[in-house]
């Protein structure tokens, strides 16, 4: 078997042309929902009656524009599909300084993302009309959703890291507002805060990466940075790559910043579907794929990306297998699936196209699964404990069938969507030299089996077996406004993978991320496919034996050590608490104490000083001025000493 | 000796404001009490706005050149003009907050400053509904000093300007209507420590004169680079002490300790004025010294400045986290911001200057707005009577429910402090950190980025309290006023957003201002 795989195929950086025709309208995809959000927030209660209709109209309009852009773009030759639309100069040029244009880049990668965001976004907006119908603040909810769509589109359409950062913070803010939407309940506010913290850590990564770019490349434009990155040293590229990875980990809930995603499920379910499954959490994958020209120069950073992806993949699967809360299982599964994408993105051009493809198919089937979960919650009085469901297939046939489509898609059963994307990622993981393909390939392969187990477990517990409902539950199908989007997403879960493969999606992305020459895996492709399917079948069978053939206890059994650990999210909160919160708190307390006591005390020790300053002190009935002044004296002495010492 | 030529048009902004201050004193004496307040307000607004517009016209028409007025004692160059415009802009908004009264005619200042707190005289003055308008001349004199501060051409002029800024501020600090003992204590502390810092400045000036035989910046540059090497230690120590005097005014650690106490004790509108305008003006002066006299010595004095910068950012950020009083939190955050601006200043590049100047411009306007909000958030007793300001975080719970507009404005301001994009705060941080990265000061920028990430928690605590917590019986409410504070908050909010979305004009202006005489 030959290993002559061009892993490091530099992404071809195509010179971008000014946008024309329908593509020139793309800025409207950001502007329209942004305007709508502003109107809804400013008009206040006056717009309560028609606010949701305006809110729904904007992503639909955005999708129409993106579709027109797609048709326009397909009319251009493959190597001429990169366009820029300059809006205005955000930060002006100055001698030796750094100019930032507020510009958008419309190319196959960003356009694919915009289509996903606006299409799934539109469906979820429609679903929310019914889901949030009884909420007095529904208009505000739609305003936040619109804000999110605008920020997400800005993030992917940005032509520089600076503009991307604007969208990056924007989606964070919108997510924060939406998680905490039901802010009357305390634990929701706590969840919102946790998401904020993880994202801030990630932001530091992005800012440091941007700082390194400014210092070494003198620009933040994609074109400029990627052109310079080709000549950058490995060390620099590695540093930037790792900093970007930190950012991606925060946003995409990857190890070790994964803990916020489970808690974020506290928000309304449509939010979980749109933000915490289909779009925002995949922004980290987008960032890595977009920055591929940097990662191409940094094999170590790429390896770390792959490792992070692999760890998260397993982590999410283990947690997902132990949770009984339906939404938390789906959250863990999202984490795990994004782990797959991250792993693929870290493989370089050989896997990046499949990372994006899996991102799109996952956007459909995971959104579908969440909307299905929302439908179940709607029917069961907002319960989420899968142990109190069962046998819902008869009461809710539409939800059952659409959920089944999503389930088969995530399992990767042919010909459902996941098969086309996830299977390719597993194949790509087996490509390479030495031990790496064996390790990562095996992890990806086992992950598929674990995914099959925990998703089947959830599916069987909710829809099959005997009813274990609480007495007050009267399940029923929701209104067509909710089932409609679920059906559309189910159709996508069935067909999207095949459609993308048949229409040559990897070739469509090639101008942006380089040709996806698959290389030869260390195992034959049919062997991998068969092994995957066997493991999936085994996972399903095991879940069937445990959760469908046998009755499911209403209360969770005590379980072994691993089950208990997994139920506690593998102790991620405890670890975070010990590693981050406690030392952080100690540092702060120490700093505060130093400020009041140590500086004060140390200075007081210098007797003559205290006496000299003490004369001033007697004038005031307050001990503090003495120490303030003494601190100043100490500061002056140290400062002058430093200046003079440096001289010597 | 012939009298030096005076370029009156160049120093007009300073003359207008100081002149208005003098007129303002006369207004106190001769205008009937009823009309006094409105006359004072019009006078102050006209003078400050006029000075700002004049400075802007000068900056545009002189297009990047400067001129010395008063035989080199004042240098009206693009740097000075930018700082003057920035000071005038923030001062103008601050005057609105200072002048505002609640719906029942109560302003933020004591009805009779001479009456002892709690005395019968005080009760009588309060019952008579006395309103003092001395704050206006005091603010005008302080603003005049701030306009001269960055334009000083030698160390002695700078010292005089420093004192002209400081003395009215000491008085203003002691004029709070409520909690007067705290206010007077703060005033006295500020005075003692301010005098202490001034003494360092003056002592340093004396040493510099002893070593170099001049205090004029233009001449000092030659002395610094080509003077007698045996006198170098004296010169360097002197310059370090001059820098200490200014570091005190900008609130840099370890000379920051007055800040929280004084900010807390002073009447909040005055705190907003001090936090914004004094900082802008003092940084203008610091930039002038650092980039003329200290620049040739950057390898000697640089390490000390780096130490101060890092210490300032870390102290401001970490201690802000533990504060439960909104004003104290903002005070420590102001210290951290001084550190961020210093990052630009000590990067020793023209980008550093323009970044720092932009930062100050946007920070000033945002700060005035934030303190404006604090003046309106009032405690409420069991009977529903509205009292003094509610400053503890606990009392801000649920403000988003009870006063959504105020809470939203405050959210915008603290997001700008945290450096979230599309606010002026982000562009400012971007500008100073980019300058530091570009000038081999990457460690400073990385500390800055880490600190601004940590500082966000202090701000988010406030947002969480306002929007994610239930209001309690103790929760504060927004007070109805005559509306001037509302105008100020609106101006600040609009400026914060505009400077974030379309900062080009001000950034261009700041780029051109990175040009110093000589």
Short mmCIF file of N, CA and C in Angstrom, two decimals, chain B residues 398-516:
data_model
loop_
_atom_site.label_atom_id
_atom_site.label_comp_id
_atom_site.label_asym_id
_atom_site.label_seq_id
_atom_site.Cartn_x
_atom_site.Cartn_y
_atom_site.Cartn_z
N UNK B 398 -32.65 43.20 38.71
CA UNK B 398 -33.94 43.37 38.07
C UNK B 398 -34.18 44.75 37.47
N UNK B 399 -33.13 45.54 37.34
CA UNK B 399 -33.31 46.87 36.76
C UNK B 399 -33.80 46.75 35.32
N UNK B 400 -33.40 45.66 34.66
CA UNK B 400 -33.86 45.44 33.28
C UNK B 400 -35.37 45.33 33.21
N UNK B 401 -35.99 44.89 34.30
CA UNK B 401 -37.44 44.78 34.34
C UNK B 401 -38.06 46.14 34.62
N UNK B 402 -37.50 46.84 35.63
CA UNK B 402 -38.17 48.06 36.08
C UNK B 402 -37.82 49.27 35.21
N UNK B 403 -36.57 49.37 34.75
CA UNK B 403 -36.18 50.49 33.89
C UNK B 403 -35.39 49.97 32.70
N UNK B 404 -36.09 49.37 31.74
CA UNK B 404 -35.37 48.68 30.66
C UNK B 404 -34.45 49.60 29.86
N UNK B 405 -34.84 50.86 29.68
CA UNK B 405 -34.01 51.73 28.84
C UNK B 405 -32.69 52.03 29.54
N UNK B 406 -32.77 52.38 30.82
CA UNK B 406 -31.54 52.64 31.58
C UNK B 406 -30.65 51.42 31.59
N UNK B 407 -31.27 50.25 31.85
CA UNK B 407 -30.48 49.02 31.94
C UNK B 407 -29.84 48.70 30.59
N UNK B 408 -30.57 48.94 29.50
CA UNK B 408 -29.99 48.67 28.18
C UNK B 408 -28.83 49.60 27.90
N UNK B 409 -29.00 50.88 28.27
CA UNK B 409 -27.90 51.84 28.05
C UNK B 409 -26.67 51.41 28.84
N UNK B 410 -26.89 51.02 30.10
CA UNK B 410 -25.75 50.60 30.92
C UNK B 410 -25.10 49.36 30.32
N UNK B 411 -25.93 48.45 29.80
CA UNK B 411 -25.38 47.25 29.16
C UNK B 411 -24.48 47.64 28.00
N UNK B 412 -24.97 48.57 27.19
CA UNK B 412 -24.15 49.01 26.05
C UNK B 412 -22.81 49.57 26.54
N UNK B 413 -22.87 50.38 27.60
CA UNK B 413 -21.63 51.01 28.08
C UNK B 413 -20.66 49.97 28.62
N UNK B 414 -21.16 49.01 29.40
CA UNK B 414 -20.21 48.03 29.95
C UNK B 414 -19.73 47.08 28.85
N UNK B 415 -20.56 46.83 27.84
CA UNK B 415 -20.06 46.03 26.72
C UNK B 415 -18.93 46.78 26.01
N UNK B 416 -19.08 48.10 25.93
CA UNK B 416 -18.00 48.89 25.32
C UNK B 416 -16.75 48.82 26.20
N UNK B 417 -16.93 48.89 27.52
CA UNK B 417 -15.77 48.76 28.42
C UNK B 417 -15.11 47.40 28.23
N UNK B 418 -15.94 46.38 27.99
CA UNK B 418 -15.39 45.03 27.83
C UNK B 418 -14.74 44.85 26.46
N UNK B 419 -14.97 45.79 25.54
CA UNK B 419 -14.33 45.69 24.24
C UNK B 419 -15.05 44.75 23.29
N UNK B 420 -16.38 44.74 23.35
CA UNK B 420 -17.14 43.91 22.43
C UNK B 420 -17.27 44.65 21.10
N UNK B 421 -17.11 43.95 19.96
CA UNK B 421 -17.14 44.63 18.67
C UNK B 421 -18.42 45.42 18.43
N UNK B 422 -18.30 46.36 17.52
CA UNK B 422 -19.35 47.32 17.16
C UNK B 422 -19.59 48.32 18.27
N UNK B 423 -18.71 48.37 19.24
CA UNK B 423 -18.70 49.49 20.17
C UNK B 423 -17.34 50.18 20.01
N UNK B 424 -17.30 51.45 20.42
CA UNK B 424 -16.04 52.17 20.33
C UNK B 424 -14.95 51.50 21.15
N UNK B 425 -15.35 50.85 22.24
CA UNK B 425 -14.37 50.19 23.10
C UNK B 425 -13.57 49.13 22.36
N UNK B 426 -14.22 48.42 21.45
CA UNK B 426 -13.50 47.40 20.70
C UNK B 426 -12.46 48.04 19.78
N UNK B 427 -12.88 49.06 19.05
CA UNK B 427 -11.94 49.68 18.12
C UNK B 427 -10.76 50.27 18.88
N UNK B 428 -11.04 50.85 20.05
CA UNK B 428 -9.96 51.41 20.87
C UNK B 428 -8.98 50.34 21.30
N UNK B 429 -9.51 49.23 21.83
CA UNK B 429 -8.62 48.15 22.26
C UNK B 429 -7.86 47.60 21.07
N UNK B 430 -8.58 47.43 19.97
CA UNK B 430 -7.96 46.93 18.75
C UNK B 430 -6.78 47.84 18.37
N UNK B 431 -7.01 49.13 18.42
CA UNK B 431 -5.98 50.08 17.98
C UNK B 431 -4.76 50.01 18.90
N UNK B 432 -4.95 50.01 20.22
CA UNK B 432 -3.77 50.01 21.10
C UNK B 432 -3.06 48.66 21.07
N UNK B 433 -3.83 47.57 21.04
CA UNK B 433 -3.16 46.26 21.05
C UNK B 433 -2.46 46.01 19.72
N UNK B 434 -3.09 46.43 18.62
CA UNK B 434 -2.43 46.27 17.32
C UNK B 434 -1.13 47.07 17.30
N UNK B 435 -1.16 48.27 17.88
CA UNK B 435 0.05 49.07 17.92
C UNK B 435 1.13 48.37 18.75
N UNK B 436 0.72 47.80 19.87
CA UNK B 436 1.70 47.12 20.72
C UNK B 436 2.27 45.90 20.01
N UNK B 437 1.41 45.14 19.33
CA UNK B 437 1.91 43.98 18.59
C UNK B 437 2.88 44.43 17.49
N UNK B 438 2.55 45.56 16.87
CA UNK B 438 3.38 46.01 15.76
C UNK B 438 4.68 46.66 16.22
N UNK B 439 4.84 46.91 17.51
CA UNK B 439 6.01 47.65 17.99
C UNK B 439 6.80 46.84 19.00
N UNK B 440 6.84 45.54 18.82
CA UNK B 440 7.63 44.68 19.70
C UNK B 440 7.22 44.78 21.16
N UNK B 441 5.97 45.09 21.38
CA UNK B 441 5.49 45.10 22.77
C UNK B 441 4.40 44.04 22.92
N UNK B 442 4.58 42.93 22.21
CA UNK B 442 3.56 41.88 22.23
C UNK B 442 3.22 41.40 23.65
N UNK B 443 4.22 41.27 24.56
CA UNK B 443 3.84 40.81 25.91
C UNK B 443 2.80 41.72 26.56
N UNK B 444 2.96 43.04 26.36
CA UNK B 444 1.97 43.97 26.93
C UNK B 444 0.60 43.69 26.34
N UNK B 445 0.57 43.50 25.03
CA UNK B 445 -0.73 43.29 24.38
C UNK B 445 -1.37 42.00 24.86
N UNK B 446 -0.54 40.97 25.06
CA UNK B 446 -1.12 39.69 25.49
C UNK B 446 -1.66 39.81 26.92
N UNK B 447 -0.91 40.47 27.79
CA UNK B 447 -1.45 40.72 29.13
C UNK B 447 -2.74 41.52 29.02
N UNK B 448 -2.74 42.50 28.13
CA UNK B 448 -3.93 43.33 27.94
C UNK B 448 -5.12 42.52 27.49
N UNK B 449 -4.90 41.63 26.52
CA UNK B 449 -6.01 40.81 26.02
C UNK B 449 -6.54 39.92 27.14
N UNK B 450 -5.61 39.29 27.87
CA UNK B 450 -6.04 38.42 28.97
C UNK B 450 -6.82 39.23 30.00
N UNK B 451 -6.31 40.42 30.34
CA UNK B 451 -6.99 41.24 31.35
C UNK B 451 -8.36 41.67 30.85
N UNK B 452 -8.46 42.03 29.57
CA UNK B 452 -9.77 42.49 29.12
C UNK B 452 -10.75 41.32 29.09
N UNK B 453 -10.24 40.12 28.86
CA UNK B 453 -11.15 38.96 28.93
C UNK B 453 -11.64 38.75 30.36
N UNK B 454 -10.71 38.87 31.31
CA UNK B 454 -11.09 38.68 32.72
C UNK B 454 -12.03 39.79 33.17
N UNK B 455 -11.70 41.03 32.74
CA UNK B 455 -12.51 42.17 33.18
C UNK B 455 -13.96 42.01 32.76
N UNK B 456 -14.17 41.30 31.67
CA UNK B 456 -15.54 41.13 31.18
C UNK B 456 -16.44 40.52 32.25
N UNK B 457 -15.86 39.70 33.14
CA UNK B 457 -16.69 39.07 34.17
C UNK B 457 -17.27 40.11 35.12
N UNK B 458 -16.47 41.11 35.43
CA UNK B 458 -16.98 42.15 36.32
C UNK B 458 -18.20 42.81 35.67
N UNK B 459 -18.09 43.05 34.36
CA UNK B 459 -19.19 43.71 33.68
C UNK B 459 -20.39 42.78 33.55
N UNK B 460 -20.08 41.51 33.27
CA UNK B 460 -21.21 40.61 33.05
C UNK B 460 -21.98 40.38 34.35
N UNK B 461 -21.31 40.52 35.48
CA UNK B 461 -22.03 40.41 36.74
C UNK B 461 -23.12 41.47 36.82
N UNK B 462 -22.75 42.66 36.36
CA UNK B 462 -23.73 43.74 36.37
C UNK B 462 -24.89 43.43 35.42
N UNK B 463 -24.55 42.92 34.24
CA UNK B 463 -25.60 42.60 33.26
C UNK B 463 -26.49 41.50 33.81
N UNK B 464 -25.86 40.50 34.41
CA UNK B 464 -26.65 39.40 34.98
C UNK B 464 -27.59 39.94 36.05
N UNK B 465 -27.06 40.81 36.90
CA UNK B 465 -27.91 41.35 37.97
C UNK B 465 -29.08 42.12 37.37
N UNK B 466 -28.82 42.88 36.32
CA UNK B 466 -29.88 43.73 35.77
C UNK B 466 -30.93 42.92 35.03
N UNK B 467 -30.48 41.91 34.26
CA UNK B 467 -31.42 41.25 33.36
C UNK B 467 -31.80 39.84 33.77
N UNK B 468 -30.94 39.18 34.56
CA UNK B 468 -31.24 37.78 34.83
C UNK B 468 -31.64 37.55 36.28
N UNK B 469 -31.92 38.61 37.00
CA UNK B 469 -32.32 38.41 38.39
C UNK B 469 -33.67 39.10 38.61
N UNK B 470 -34.42 38.53 39.54
CA UNK B 470 -35.71 39.10 39.88
C UNK B 470 -35.52 40.39 40.68
N UNK B 471 -36.33 41.41 40.41
CA UNK B 471 -36.26 42.58 41.28
C UNK B 471 -36.73 42.22 42.69
N UNK B 472 -36.12 42.81 43.70
CA UNK B 472 -36.56 42.58 45.06
C UNK B 472 -37.17 43.87 45.60
N UNK B 473 -37.58 43.81 46.86
CA UNK B 473 -38.16 45.03 47.44
C UNK B 473 -37.15 46.14 47.53
N UNK B 474 -35.87 45.71 47.67
CA UNK B 474 -34.81 46.70 47.81
C UNK B 474 -34.34 47.24 46.47
N UNK B 475 -34.82 46.64 45.39
CA UNK B 475 -34.27 46.99 44.08
C UNK B 475 -34.46 48.46 43.77
N UNK B 476 -33.47 48.99 43.05
CA UNK B 476 -33.47 50.40 42.71
C UNK B 476 -34.43 50.66 41.56
N UNK B 477 -34.76 51.91 41.38
CA UNK B 477 -35.60 52.31 40.25
C UNK B 477 -34.96 53.50 39.56
N UNK B 478 -35.34 53.71 38.32
CA UNK B 478 -34.87 54.90 37.61
C UNK B 478 -35.66 56.11 38.07
N UNK B 479 -34.98 57.23 38.31
CA UNK B 479 -35.67 58.41 38.80
C UNK B 479 -36.00 59.32 37.62
N UNK B 480 -37.11 60.03 37.73
CA UNK B 480 -37.47 60.99 36.68
C UNK B 480 -36.72 62.30 36.92
N UNK B 481 -36.14 62.85 35.87
CA UNK B 481 -35.42 64.11 36.03
C UNK B 481 -35.92 65.09 34.98
N UNK B 482 -35.26 66.26 34.95
CA UNK B 482 -35.63 67.24 33.94
C UNK B 482 -35.19 66.80 32.54
N UNK B 483 -34.37 65.78 32.47
CA UNK B 483 -34.09 65.19 31.16
C UNK B 483 -32.69 65.40 30.62
N UNK B 484 -31.91 66.29 31.28
CA UNK B 484 -30.58 66.55 30.74
C UNK B 484 -29.69 65.31 30.78
N UNK B 485 -29.81 64.53 31.87
CA UNK B 485 -29.00 63.30 31.95
C UNK B 485 -29.40 62.34 30.85
N UNK B 486 -30.70 62.30 30.57
CA UNK B 486 -31.16 61.45 29.47
C UNK B 486 -30.50 61.85 28.17
N UNK B 487 -30.40 63.15 27.93
CA UNK B 487 -29.74 63.64 26.72
C UNK B 487 -28.28 63.18 26.71
N UNK B 488 -27.63 63.33 27.87
CA UNK B 488 -26.22 62.95 27.95
C UNK B 488 -26.04 61.46 27.68
N UNK B 489 -26.92 60.65 28.28
CA UNK B 489 -26.80 59.21 28.08
C UNK B 489 -27.03 58.87 26.62
N UNK B 490 -28.02 59.53 26.01
CA UNK B 490 -28.30 59.25 24.60
C UNK B 490 -27.09 59.61 23.73
N UNK B 491 -26.50 60.80 23.98
CA UNK B 491 -25.33 61.19 23.19
C UNK B 491 -24.21 60.17 23.37
N UNK B 492 -23.96 59.78 24.62
CA UNK B 492 -22.89 58.81 24.88
C UNK B 492 -23.16 57.49 24.18
N UNK B 493 -24.42 57.05 24.24
CA UNK B 493 -24.74 55.76 23.63
C UNK B 493 -24.56 55.82 22.12
N UNK B 494 -25.05 56.89 21.52
CA UNK B 494 -24.91 57.02 20.07
C UNK B 494 -23.42 57.07 19.70
N UNK B 495 -22.66 57.86 20.46
CA UNK B 495 -21.23 57.97 20.16
C UNK B 495 -20.55 56.62 20.31
N UNK B 496 -20.93 55.86 21.35
CA UNK B 496 -20.30 54.56 21.57
C UNK B 496 -20.53 53.64 20.38
N UNK B 497 -21.74 53.65 19.85
CA UNK B 497 -22.04 52.78 18.72
C UNK B 497 -21.38 53.30 17.44
N UNK B 498 -21.52 54.61 17.19
CA UNK B 498 -20.96 55.17 15.95
C UNK B 498 -19.45 54.96 15.91
N UNK B 499 -18.79 55.18 17.04
CA UNK B 499 -17.33 54.99 17.07
C UNK B 499 -16.95 53.53 16.88
N UNK B 500 -17.90 52.62 17.12
CA UNK B 500 -17.60 51.22 16.89
C UNK B 500 -17.87 50.81 15.45
N UNK B 501 -18.90 51.38 14.86
CA UNK B 501 -19.28 50.96 13.52
C UNK B 501 -18.51 51.75 12.47
N UNK B 502 -18.38 53.02 12.68
CA UNK B 502 -17.73 53.86 11.67
C UNK B 502 -16.71 54.78 12.34
N UNK B 503 -15.61 54.19 12.80
CA UNK B 503 -14.63 54.99 13.54
C UNK B 503 -13.70 55.80 12.63
N UNK B 504 -13.86 55.64 11.32
CA UNK B 504 -12.88 56.22 10.39
C UNK B 504 -12.57 57.69 10.64
N UNK B 505 -13.57 58.57 10.74
CA UNK B 505 -13.21 60.00 10.90
C UNK B 505 -12.35 60.25 12.13
N UNK B 506 -12.75 59.66 13.25
CA UNK B 506 -12.00 59.93 14.48
C UNK B 506 -10.62 59.26 14.42
N UNK B 507 -10.56 58.06 13.84
CA UNK B 507 -9.26 57.39 13.72
C UNK B 507 -8.33 58.20 12.82
N UNK B 508 -8.87 58.73 11.73
CA UNK B 508 -8.07 59.59 10.85
C UNK B 508 -7.53 60.79 11.61
N UNK B 509 -8.44 61.39 12.36
CA UNK B 509 -8.11 62.56 13.17
C UNK B 509 -7.00 62.20 14.16
N UNK B 510 -7.14 61.03 14.80
CA UNK B 510 -6.13 60.60 15.77
C UNK B 510 -4.80 60.29 15.08
N UNK B 511 -4.87 59.72 13.87
CA UNK B 511 -3.63 59.44 13.14
C UNK B 511 -2.87 60.73 12.86
N UNK B 512 -3.62 61.75 12.46
CA UNK B 512 -2.96 63.02 12.16
C UNK B 512 -2.44 63.67 13.43
N UNK B 513 -3.08 63.33 14.56
CA UNK B 513 -2.66 63.97 15.81
C UNK B 513 -1.39 63.36 16.36
N UNK B 514 -0.98 62.22 15.78
CA UNK B 514 0.24 61.57 16.29
C UNK B 514 1.46 62.31 15.80
N UNK B 515 1.38 63.62 15.79
CA UNK B 515 2.48 64.45 15.29
C UNK B 515 2.70 65.54 16.32
N UNK B 516 3.87 65.50 16.91
CA UNK B 516 4.10 66.42 18.01
C UNK B 516 5.09 67.49 17.62
#
